[in-house]
XYZ file of C-alpha atoms in Angstrom:
421
model
C 172.859 89.925 52.236
C 175.389 87.726 50.463
C 174.413 88.176 46.847
C 177.582 86.927 45.157
C 176.901 83.248 45.803
C 179.044 81.745 43.072
C 182.113 83.786 44.055
C 181.530 82.953 47.704
C 181.189 79.252 46.920
C 184.431 79.348 44.940
C 186.305 80.902 47.835
C 184.900 78.329 50.238
C 185.986 75.556 47.882
C 189.524 76.907 47.931
C 189.422 77.136 51.709
C 188.428 73.508 52.039
C 191.142 72.530 49.577
C 193.658 74.282 51.817
C 192.400 72.213 54.737
C 191.304 75.210 56.800
C 187.536 75.042 56.977
C 187.102 71.775 58.821
C 189.181 73.051 61.724
C 187.696 76.533 61.764
C 183.960 75.915 61.591
C 182.284 75.645 64.985
C 180.391 72.423 64.329
C 182.497 70.657 61.731
C 181.358 68.882 58.609
C 178.032 67.175 58.030
C 177.271 64.876 55.133
C 174.843 65.909 52.448
C 171.289 65.271 53.524
C 169.621 62.277 51.876
C 166.098 62.391 50.523
C 163.940 64.893 52.359
C 161.693 63.926 55.234
C 157.940 63.913 54.784
C 156.386 67.385 54.730
C 154.547 68.654 57.779
C 152.110 71.489 58.277
C 150.610 73.777 60.873
C 147.456 75.840 60.472
C 146.111 78.590 62.717
C 142.768 80.163 61.917
C 142.134 82.271 63.859
C 142.846 80.423 67.144
C 146.079 78.416 67.590
C 146.062 74.853 66.320
C 148.189 71.878 67.256
C 151.391 70.911 65.449
C 152.252 67.388 64.330
C 155.634 66.181 63.077
C 156.863 64.571 60.941
C 153.799 62.879 59.430
C 151.762 64.942 56.956
C 148.841 66.812 58.497
C 145.734 67.556 56.415
C 145.188 71.291 55.945
C 141.551 72.118 56.595
C 140.837 75.841 56.476
C 137.959 77.656 54.788
C 139.328 79.028 51.524
C 138.470 79.299 47.852
C 138.629 76.042 45.919
C 142.019 76.681 44.323
C 143.737 76.916 47.731
C 144.180 73.137 47.724
C 145.949 73.318 44.376
C 148.203 76.075 45.700
C 149.034 73.994 48.770
C 149.900 71.020 46.589
C 152.184 73.219 44.487
C 153.807 74.590 47.648
C 154.477 71.099 48.974
C 155.995 70.214 45.608
C 158.255 73.293 45.731
C 159.349 72.639 49.321
C 160.183 69.055 48.480
C 162.097 70.189 45.417
C 164.106 72.569 47.591
C 165.229 69.676 49.800
C 165.285 66.684 47.450
C 166.544 68.305 44.224
C 168.092 71.678 45.064
C 170.046 70.241 47.985
C 168.772 72.170 50.992
C 168.510 70.201 54.242
C 165.167 71.775 55.165
C 162.645 74.318 53.868
C 159.614 76.078 55.291
C 156.938 78.540 54.247
C 154.732 80.566 56.599
C 151.774 82.185 54.848
C 149.181 84.437 56.380
C 146.051 86.329 55.476
C 143.075 87.701 57.381
C 141.712 84.169 57.947
C 144.807 82.913 59.767
C 148.206 81.407 59.090
C 149.610 78.161 57.740
C 153.117 76.726 58.024
C 154.423 73.994 55.731
C 157.826 72.360 56.198
C 159.917 69.749 54.425
C 163.257 68.158 55.221
C 165.286 68.455 58.397
C 166.633 71.072 60.770
C 169.757 69.050 61.568
C 171.262 66.606 59.072
C 173.012 64.565 61.772
C 170.104 64.176 64.196
C 167.458 64.137 61.405
C 165.181 66.367 63.484
C 162.281 67.979 61.605
C 161.969 71.722 61.208
C 160.036 73.437 63.990
C 157.276 75.589 62.429
C 158.217 78.384 64.852
C 161.906 78.321 63.875
C 164.122 81.398 64.093
C 166.771 81.889 61.417
C 169.156 84.482 60.001
C 167.234 86.705 57.577
C 170.193 88.348 55.812
C 169.205 91.279 53.621
C 165.623 91.309 54.869
C 167.327 93.295 57.648
C 167.469 96.189 55.168
C 163.705 96.643 55.329
C 163.859 96.979 59.128
C 166.788 99.409 58.882
C 165.060 101.482 56.210
C 161.890 101.626 58.321
C 163.817 103.148 61.222
C 165.505 105.656 58.906
C 162.153 106.701 57.451
C 160.742 107.141 60.948
C 163.632 109.545 61.607
C 162.754 111.307 58.348
C 159.162 111.654 59.585
C 160.518 113.163 62.805
C 162.587 115.608 60.714
C 165.810 114.358 62.242
C 167.065 113.142 58.862
C 166.381 114.507 55.376
C 166.216 111.981 52.562
C 167.852 114.250 50.023
C 170.539 115.613 52.317
C 174.121 114.552 51.599
C 175.636 111.747 53.644
C 178.341 114.243 54.597
C 175.864 116.116 56.816
C 175.559 113.113 59.135
C 178.908 111.375 58.640
C 181.407 114.158 57.904
C 184.563 112.918 56.242
C 183.573 109.238 56.332
C 182.825 108.640 52.641
C 186.000 109.666 50.843
C 188.526 108.152 48.485
C 188.956 106.803 44.946
C 186.169 109.031 43.631
C 183.651 108.171 46.372
C 182.366 111.376 47.955
C 179.743 111.661 50.693
C 179.156 115.285 49.710
C 177.563 114.090 46.450
C 175.633 111.061 47.776
C 172.253 111.429 49.468
C 170.585 109.350 52.161
C 167.906 108.372 49.648
C 170.567 107.015 47.296
C 172.015 104.844 50.069
C 168.558 103.383 50.734
C 167.745 102.813 47.057
C 171.130 101.429 45.916
C 171.677 104.348 43.554
C 174.713 105.799 45.343
C 177.238 104.091 43.090
C 179.231 102.984 46.132
C 181.033 99.660 45.636
C 179.626 96.687 47.547
C 182.205 95.690 50.149
C 181.279 92.035 49.563
C 182.772 92.302 46.076
C 186.146 92.930 47.720
C 185.839 90.937 50.946
C 187.546 87.563 51.221
C 184.973 85.111 52.665
C 187.796 82.862 53.836
C 188.318 85.430 56.593
C 184.913 84.459 58.002
C 185.507 80.735 57.601
C 188.874 80.928 59.335
C 187.564 83.108 62.188
C 183.753 82.872 62.242
C 183.383 84.453 65.701
C 185.405 87.617 65.010
C 183.822 91.059 65.250
C 183.695 93.074 62.019
C 183.469 96.826 62.524
C 181.109 98.537 60.042
C 183.576 101.349 59.323
C 186.281 98.804 58.503
C 183.898 97.091 56.065
C 182.931 100.440 54.521
C 186.597 101.280 54.055
C 187.106 98.018 52.147
C 184.586 99.324 49.624
C 185.959 102.878 49.577
C 189.356 101.577 48.499
C 187.752 101.054 45.068
C 186.202 103.503 42.593
C 182.424 103.947 42.440
C 180.294 101.872 40.103
C 178.772 105.040 38.625
C 178.117 108.677 39.527
C 175.546 109.086 42.344
C 172.038 108.695 40.964
C 173.205 107.619 37.506
C 172.418 103.915 37.852
C 171.304 101.097 40.131
C 173.609 98.541 41.759
C 172.965 96.571 44.936
C 175.393 97.713 47.637
C 175.529 96.448 51.199
C 177.976 99.280 51.878
C 175.149 101.799 51.665
C 173.184 100.091 54.423
C 176.184 99.917 56.728
C 176.333 103.704 56.311
C 172.591 103.976 57.004
C 173.171 102.136 60.285
C 175.990 104.552 61.123
C 173.720 107.536 60.393
C 171.040 106.110 62.702
C 173.639 105.823 65.457
C 174.985 109.350 64.869
C 171.498 110.913 64.902
C 169.982 108.992 67.824
C 172.995 108.182 69.997
C 171.914 104.538 69.946
C 172.977 101.611 67.788
C 170.826 100.718 64.793
C 169.887 97.517 66.665
C 168.635 99.393 69.718
C 166.526 101.634 67.498
C 165.058 98.655 65.605
C 164.184 97.006 68.907
C 162.582 100.176 70.311
C 160.756 101.277 67.186
C 159.778 97.999 65.490
C 160.353 94.807 67.468
C 158.821 95.887 70.782
C 155.760 97.767 69.415
C 154.840 94.822 67.179
C 155.590 92.149 69.799
C 158.015 90.290 67.530
C 159.168 87.746 70.096
C 161.183 85.713 67.572
C 163.098 88.695 66.163
C 166.423 90.047 67.400
C 169.419 92.135 66.416
C 172.202 89.927 67.782
C 175.158 92.278 67.363
C 178.179 90.052 68.022
C 176.239 87.119 69.490
C 176.970 84.066 67.288
C 174.021 82.009 68.553
C 170.455 81.736 67.262
C 167.715 81.520 69.925
C 165.793 78.252 69.999
C 163.990 76.763 68.266
C 166.184 76.997 65.192
C 167.563 74.793 62.425
C 171.280 74.360 61.867
C 172.660 76.584 59.110
C 174.838 75.009 56.403
C 177.121 76.004 53.544
C 178.152 73.817 50.611
C 181.765 74.517 49.575
C 181.444 72.845 46.155
C 178.906 71.144 43.912
C 179.624 67.649 45.281
C 181.128 68.649 48.635
C 179.607 67.684 51.981
C 177.634 70.276 53.899
C 179.469 72.319 56.516
C 177.694 73.513 59.641
C 178.173 77.267 60.111
C 175.319 77.933 62.536
C 177.568 79.764 65.005
C 178.924 82.861 63.254
C 179.326 86.475 64.340
C 176.658 88.396 62.370
C 178.469 91.736 62.633
C 179.706 91.151 59.067
C 176.083 91.803 58.063
C 175.283 94.571 60.506
C 172.542 96.987 59.437
C 172.657 95.416 55.963
C 172.011 91.817 56.965
C 172.651 90.814 60.576
C 169.178 90.141 62.002
C 167.389 86.976 63.177
C 163.649 86.434 62.856
C 160.937 83.848 62.175
C 158.422 83.360 59.395
C 155.609 84.506 61.643
C 157.440 87.655 62.732
C 158.571 88.638 59.234
C 154.993 88.300 58.015
C 153.692 90.343 60.945
C 156.310 93.035 60.233
C 155.516 93.271 56.514
C 151.784 93.343 57.199
C 152.224 96.151 59.724
C 154.542 98.077 57.402
C 152.229 97.977 54.387
C 149.232 98.543 56.658
C 150.584 101.889 57.869
C 151.347 100.871 61.459
C 155.025 101.845 61.338
C 155.273 104.824 58.974
C 153.217 107.898 58.216
C 151.681 107.908 54.724
C 154.277 110.344 53.370
C 157.210 108.182 54.463
C 155.537 104.938 53.390
C 154.932 106.559 50.029
C 158.637 107.390 49.737
C 159.530 103.813 50.629
C 157.234 102.495 47.897
C 158.491 104.860 45.185
C 160.446 102.377 43.124
C 162.857 102.378 40.248
C 163.747 99.536 37.860
C 166.692 97.335 38.799
C 167.353 96.103 35.285
C 166.233 92.565 36.067
C 164.192 90.647 33.508
C 161.524 89.638 36.052
C 160.136 93.152 36.516
C 161.710 93.655 39.943
C 161.791 97.266 41.166
C 163.410 98.728 44.269
C 162.117 101.399 46.615
C 163.781 102.366 49.884
C 164.677 99.025 51.476
C 161.658 97.395 49.855
C 161.407 95.451 46.598
C 158.383 95.176 44.343
C 157.723 92.378 41.872
C 154.785 91.262 39.694
C 152.646 88.341 40.805
C 152.029 85.656 38.178
C 148.247 86.130 38.373
C 148.325 89.908 38.325
C 149.187 92.706 40.702
C 152.436 93.223 42.572
C 153.851 92.253 45.906
C 156.374 93.875 48.233
C 159.188 92.364 50.254
C 162.842 91.424 50.182
C 165.188 88.486 49.773
C 167.986 87.560 52.154
C 171.173 85.494 52.091
C 173.436 84.987 55.070
C 175.863 82.249 56.015
C 173.761 79.140 56.563
C 170.425 80.435 55.253
C 168.564 81.749 52.213
C 165.239 83.494 52.702
C 162.610 85.517 50.859
C 159.423 87.239 51.958
C 156.600 89.107 50.292
C 153.326 90.823 51.135
C 150.403 92.414 49.327
C 148.584 95.585 50.284
C 145.363 93.604 50.798
C 146.787 91.681 53.751
C 148.577 88.564 52.502
C 152.141 87.671 53.538
C 154.521 84.760 52.942
C 158.046 83.953 54.131
C 160.208 81.092 52.849
C 163.422 79.777 54.431
C 166.014 77.170 53.434
C 168.842 76.358 55.859
C 171.566 76.342 53.200
C 173.627 79.208 51.833
C 175.933 79.918 50.203
C 176.639 76.882 48.102
C 173.033 76.649 47.022
C 172.177 76.430 43.343
C 170.524 79.125 41.268
C 167.567 76.736 41.140
C 167.195 77.055 44.926
C 166.751 80.831 44.639
C 164.243 80.402 41.819
C 162.225 77.820 43.757
C 162.215 79.983 46.894
C 160.828 82.878 44.853
C 158.245 80.611 43.244
C 157.141 79.425 46.687
C 156.641 83.005 47.914
C 154.583 83.868 44.843
C 152.517 80.672 45.037
C 151.763 81.320 48.709
C 150.711 84.908 48.014
C 148.442 83.717 45.181
C 146.903 80.986 47.332
C 143.144 80.982 47.098
C 143.102 83.698 44.440
C 142.232 83.186 40.800
C 143.282 86.738 39.913
C 144.626 89.766 41.707
C 143.814 93.222 40.497
C 146.162 95.137 42.787
C 149.334 94.332 44.676
C-alpha cells in the first residue's frame, strides 16, 4: 500500500532525529542484520514434504532441465535481498500443477537470529486490493453494484470538496485508479503512525484527508495510483451488504478457498504465528526499527490484510482459474489500461499485468505495508509465485527491483519460452 517509500523514509528519519520513534515503537530498535543466514528450502509435490532449517536442502522435483538454473538464480536473488539490499529475511513460494516449493534466506528476527518459517504469515499491503476488488466484482455479478454507476449512488454526499465529486466518478474508476482522486498517503504524516502505532484510523477520516486537496485530473482522463479509491470501495461494500469489507472477504474468498493463513485483522495489531518480525529503516545507515505491532486500519480495504505465500498463490490461482468470478466479471477485471511505466505494466480492476522476460504476461499485485514489502504473480496456465521481505519502508529501490525479478524468475521456472500469460 505504501508507495511513497522515499517520502516515508524521510519522515521517519525526522522522527528519529526528534527522539520520538524509539519510545513509540512497540518493540524498540534492532541493529542492522549482518550477513544473511544460509538459504533453506521446502518442496511439496504433490504430497507434503519435510522442512529443514537452516542448512540448505537439495531441491529434487521432476521438472524441465532449466528449473535448476532458475532455482540457482532465485537463491542468488534472495541472498541479494538480505545481504546487499538490507532486508533481514526474504522468501519465495512458487507453485504449479506439480506442487510447490519454498525458498528462504536470512532471518525472521534480527535479535534472536531465527530463520524464516516457510509457512510464515505477513502483512500483504496493497495485495489486499485484489481481494477487495474480487468482492466488489462478485457484487457486480449479483447486480447489487454497477461498475459504471457513480460513486454518489452508493455513498451520497461522501466525495465532495476541492473539485472532487462523487457524481462524476464511477465505481470502475475507483477500482482502476482512473478517478483522479488524490492519494491520502501523499498528504498523511507517517510520524502519526510512528508516534501512535496502535491507534485506529477511520476510513472516512483518511478519505477526507485526500478530499481536502484538488483532484489529480478529471475522472477518466488519466491514471494515478490512489489508495483513497479503495477505501471508498470498502465503504461501498459495507453500504451495499451491511457488513464490513473484511467480513465479506472472509465469507466470499477466505472461507471458500480454505485460506487458513489469511485474515482481515481490522484493528488487531498482531500477526498470527508463525510470522517474521517486520522492520523499517529510518535512514540509509540507521539501525532497523521493529514495527511488527501496528494497527492495520490505516490500510483498510486498500492494504490492511495478512496472508502467507501459500495462500496468496492459492487465491491468485483460483481467481485466474474462474473459481471466484463469473467469466464476465473476470473479463472486466482483466481489461487493463497502461499505467505509463516503462516496464509495460498495465492495470485492470485491482489486478496488474506485466510482461514476462521469456514471453507472455503474468497477473498479480505488489504490496508495501509497515514492516514488509511483497509481490505476487500468476499465469493463466497455473503458475504462481509470491515473494516477501520483512523490511519496509526504508528499503532501497534495488529491493523492489529484486523482489520483482524473483517473482518473474519463479514464474519462468522450468520454461524456456511462454507463449501466453
